[in-house]
Amino acid sequence: GCLVTPDNIYGNTQRDGRPQVLSQSGGLDVTDASRWQPFFNPKMSKDKRDAFRVGASIQEPVLDYLRPANDTTCEELQEQLEELIKTHLRGWREKLRQSRGAKTKFTEFMKIELRNRLAEVLEQLESNKVSSNPKPIDYSRIRQQTNDRELHAVTLNFPYTDTEAVLDKIKTVGAHECMHDDVQYLLAVHVAPYPCGIFSVWVYYGTALPIGR
């Protein structure tokens, strides 16, 4: 790999070029000739080095990013995705011969609680990226509300590109194939906004079955 500074370009001669390893081992010291080889001779004058320039940079001095979407936009997308997933889940189950006529029930009373847990998971991931002792997520309220049922669910995360991509990922979980007469579905969507119109979609999805089924 290479390291570019205002004065020179340096080629890495070390075995490991990962930035996190170099920063811990002192391997970012470009004055160490055993670790880095300069492209331009350090004794070369600045005028001669400037002769190698191919022109001014086309990149703006300051990059301006569009601000993240507001809460209202995220909430609208959350509701839209939840309703879309529900509609398609009913359709997938209807196509299965064994489940024709069976109702597809959702644990609506848990939607807000599940959505809060998704937001909590995201907040923890962002605040504990380099922590070796992450704070445990509190699922006690969810367990209290479903103490007579066994939960089988997953947390999915992916960038939002289009609705078809979301549905494809949901369908691959296979929860719609559950044939239990008293199955209830767990579903919650949380949308996190980022600059430049980027959305990160978090989905909690699965089944709640009677204990001792």
C-alpha positions as MATLAB code, in Angstrom:
seq = 'GCLVTPDNIYGNTQRDGRPQVLSQSGGLDVTDASRWQPFFNPKMSKDKRDAFRVGASIQEPVLDYLRPANDTTCEELQEQLEELIKTHLRGWREKLRQSRGAKTKFTEFMKIELRNRLAEVLEQLESNKVSSNPKPIDYSRIRQQTNDRELHAVTLNFPYTDTEAVLDKIKTVGAHECMHDDVQYLLAVHVAPYPCGIFSVWVYYGTALPIGR';
ca = [
       0.000    0.000    0.000;
       0.929    3.663   -0.276;
       0.739    6.614    2.057;
       0.372   10.079    0.554;
       1.463   13.176    2.471;
       1.692   16.818    1.348;
       5.427   16.319    0.748;
       5.814   12.842   -0.718;
       4.363    9.445   -1.597;
       5.596    6.496    0.464;
       5.478    2.816   -0.400;
       4.930    0.367    2.453;
       7.607   -2.347    2.736;
       6.191   -3.965    5.891;
       4.552   -7.381    5.916;
       1.260   -6.123    7.335;
      -0.331   -3.056    5.805;
      -3.523   -2.867    7.851;
      -3.887    0.655    9.322;
      -4.958   -0.582   12.757;
      -1.858   -2.797   12.987;
       0.493   -0.080   11.745;
      -0.881    2.474   14.205;
      -0.254    0.135   17.142;
       3.209   -0.997   16.070;
       4.614    2.404   15.162;
       4.557    1.437   11.510;
       3.177    4.776   10.345;
       6.508    6.539   10.825;
       7.394    7.458    7.243;
      10.846    8.636    8.321;
      11.773    5.000    9.017;
      13.442    3.835    5.795;
      13.080    0.185    6.820;
       9.296    0.566    6.749;
       8.596    3.107    4.002;
      10.296    3.961    0.710;
       9.722    7.510   -0.654;
       8.704    7.942   -4.279;
      10.467   11.308   -4.537;
      14.013   11.718   -3.312;
      13.760   13.630    0.000;
      16.611   15.857   -1.202;
      14.627   16.925   -4.277;
      13.508   20.534   -4.128;
       9.832   21.387   -3.857;
       9.893   23.045   -7.282;
      11.081   19.827   -8.914;
       8.482   17.774   -7.075;
       5.790   20.203   -8.214;
       6.840   19.550  -11.809;
       5.304   16.076  -11.473;
       1.869   17.493  -10.707;
      -0.703   16.817  -13.434;
      -2.896   19.784  -12.581;
      -5.186   21.065   -9.894;
      -7.371   18.636   -7.994;
     -10.909   18.265   -9.333;
     -12.128   17.612   -5.792;
     -13.715   20.496   -3.938;
     -11.743   21.792   -0.921;
     -14.738   21.027    1.292;
     -17.181   18.178    0.697;
     -20.759   19.171    1.444;
     -23.047   16.246    2.241;
     -26.820   16.364    2.178;
     -28.238   16.265    5.687;
     -29.879   13.019    6.887;
     -33.627   12.717    6.367;
     -35.869   13.977    9.155;
     -37.794   11.810   11.620;
     -41.069   12.162    9.725;
     -39.572   10.722    6.539;
     -38.089    7.791    8.467;
     -41.372    7.066   10.245;
     -43.274    7.116    6.950;
     -40.782    4.683    5.402;
     -40.996    2.432    8.482;
     -44.784    2.222    8.256;
     -44.656    1.690    4.500;
     -42.184   -1.186    4.792;
     -44.078   -2.836    7.652;
     -47.367   -2.807    5.745;
     -45.638   -4.053    2.594;
     -44.009   -6.945    4.464;
     -47.328   -7.887    6.094;
     -49.143   -7.889    2.760;
     -46.536  -10.074    1.094;
     -46.277  -12.386    4.109;
     -50.016  -13.062    3.863;
     -49.610  -13.709    0.137;
     -46.681  -16.103    0.623;
     -48.627  -18.088    3.204;
     -51.740  -18.170    1.029;
     -49.734  -19.777   -1.762;
     -48.784  -22.645    0.527;
     -51.487  -25.278    0.126;
     -51.475  -26.302    3.785;
     -52.145  -22.787    5.039;
     -54.915  -21.705    2.668;
     -57.665  -20.104    4.674;
     -55.455  -19.716    7.760;
     -55.190  -16.204    9.139;
     -51.807  -14.527    9.426;
     -51.719  -12.930   12.875;
     -49.232  -10.351   14.118;
     -48.303   -9.370   17.668;
     -49.301   -5.746   17.149;
     -49.106   -4.932   20.860;
     -45.348   -5.582   20.747;
     -44.510   -3.488   17.685;
     -43.436   -0.370   19.603;
     -41.423   -2.409   22.100;
     -39.650   -4.321   19.334;
     -38.940   -1.122   17.428;
     -37.429    0.406   20.561;
     -35.142   -2.608   20.919;
     -33.985   -2.213   17.312;
     -33.116    1.426   17.969;
     -31.305    0.341   21.134;
     -29.282   -2.255   19.221;
     -28.259    0.378   16.664;
     -27.319    2.874   19.373;
     -25.207    0.263   21.142;
     -23.413   -0.758   17.957;
     -22.546    2.858   17.179;
     -21.345    3.631   20.712;
     -19.495    0.357   21.329;
     -17.704   -0.210   18.037;
     -14.358   -0.573   19.780;
     -15.616   -1.644   23.198;
     -14.855   -5.107   24.549;
     -17.612   -4.842   27.175;
     -20.836   -3.842   25.398;
     -23.892   -3.104   27.514;
     -26.461   -5.930   27.264;
     -29.725   -5.149   25.508;
     -32.764   -5.231   27.814;
     -35.287   -7.764   26.495;
     -37.121   -8.225   29.809;
     -40.280   -6.365   28.728;
     -40.549   -8.460   25.583;
     -40.174  -11.674   27.591;
     -42.844  -10.527   30.051;
     -45.330   -9.897   27.262;
     -44.640  -13.239   25.591;
     -44.054  -15.478   28.611;
     -46.469  -18.087   27.223;
     -44.767  -18.233   23.833;
     -41.460  -19.306   22.380;
     -39.835  -16.720   20.129;
     -37.979  -17.618   16.939;
     -36.807  -14.394   15.352;
     -33.858  -12.697   13.708;
     -32.619   -9.124   13.442;
     -31.795   -8.109    9.876;
     -29.896   -5.028    8.748;
     -29.318   -3.810    5.215;
     -29.140   -0.560    3.225;
     -32.412    0.545    1.680;
     -32.269    0.442   -2.105;
     -35.796   -0.580   -3.094;
     -38.743   -2.484   -1.646;
     -38.123   -5.626   -3.703;
     -34.687   -6.034   -2.125;
     -36.266   -5.775    1.341;
     -38.912   -8.396    0.520;
     -36.317  -10.774   -0.922;
     -34.308  -10.674    2.307;
     -37.423  -11.177    4.436;
     -38.595  -14.145    2.379;
     -35.244  -15.936    2.639;
     -35.749  -16.191    6.422;
     -38.490  -18.739    5.697;
     -40.736  -17.848    8.652;
     -43.779  -17.755    6.337;
     -43.487  -21.538    5.959;
     -44.466  -22.159    9.593;
     -47.640  -24.277    9.563;
     -48.595  -24.124   13.255;
     -52.298  -23.286   13.731;
     -51.575  -20.727   16.457;
     -48.488  -19.041   15.033;
     -48.166  -15.302   15.547;
     -45.682  -13.185   13.659;
     -43.245  -10.712   15.158;
     -42.459   -7.741   12.963;
     -40.923   -4.344   13.576;
     -39.010   -2.001   11.281;
     -36.617    0.753   12.295;
     -35.119    3.116    9.713;
     -31.934    5.049   10.522;
     -31.063    8.032    8.285;
     -27.568    8.965    7.135;
     -26.215   11.814    4.976;
     -26.835   11.916    1.219;
     -30.199   10.153    1.308;
     -28.885    6.870    2.701;
     -31.196    4.774    4.881;
     -30.220    1.795    7.022;
     -33.137   -0.601    7.540;
     -33.381   -2.763   10.658;
     -36.026   -5.490   10.759;
     -36.973   -7.738   13.673;
     -38.892  -10.653   12.167;
     -39.945  -14.119   13.217;
     -42.593  -16.232   14.927;
     -44.068  -16.587   18.403;
     -45.291  -20.134   19.065;
     -47.093  -21.558   22.115;
     -44.701  -23.139   24.594;
     -44.927  -26.919   24.463;
     -46.276  -26.901   20.928;
];
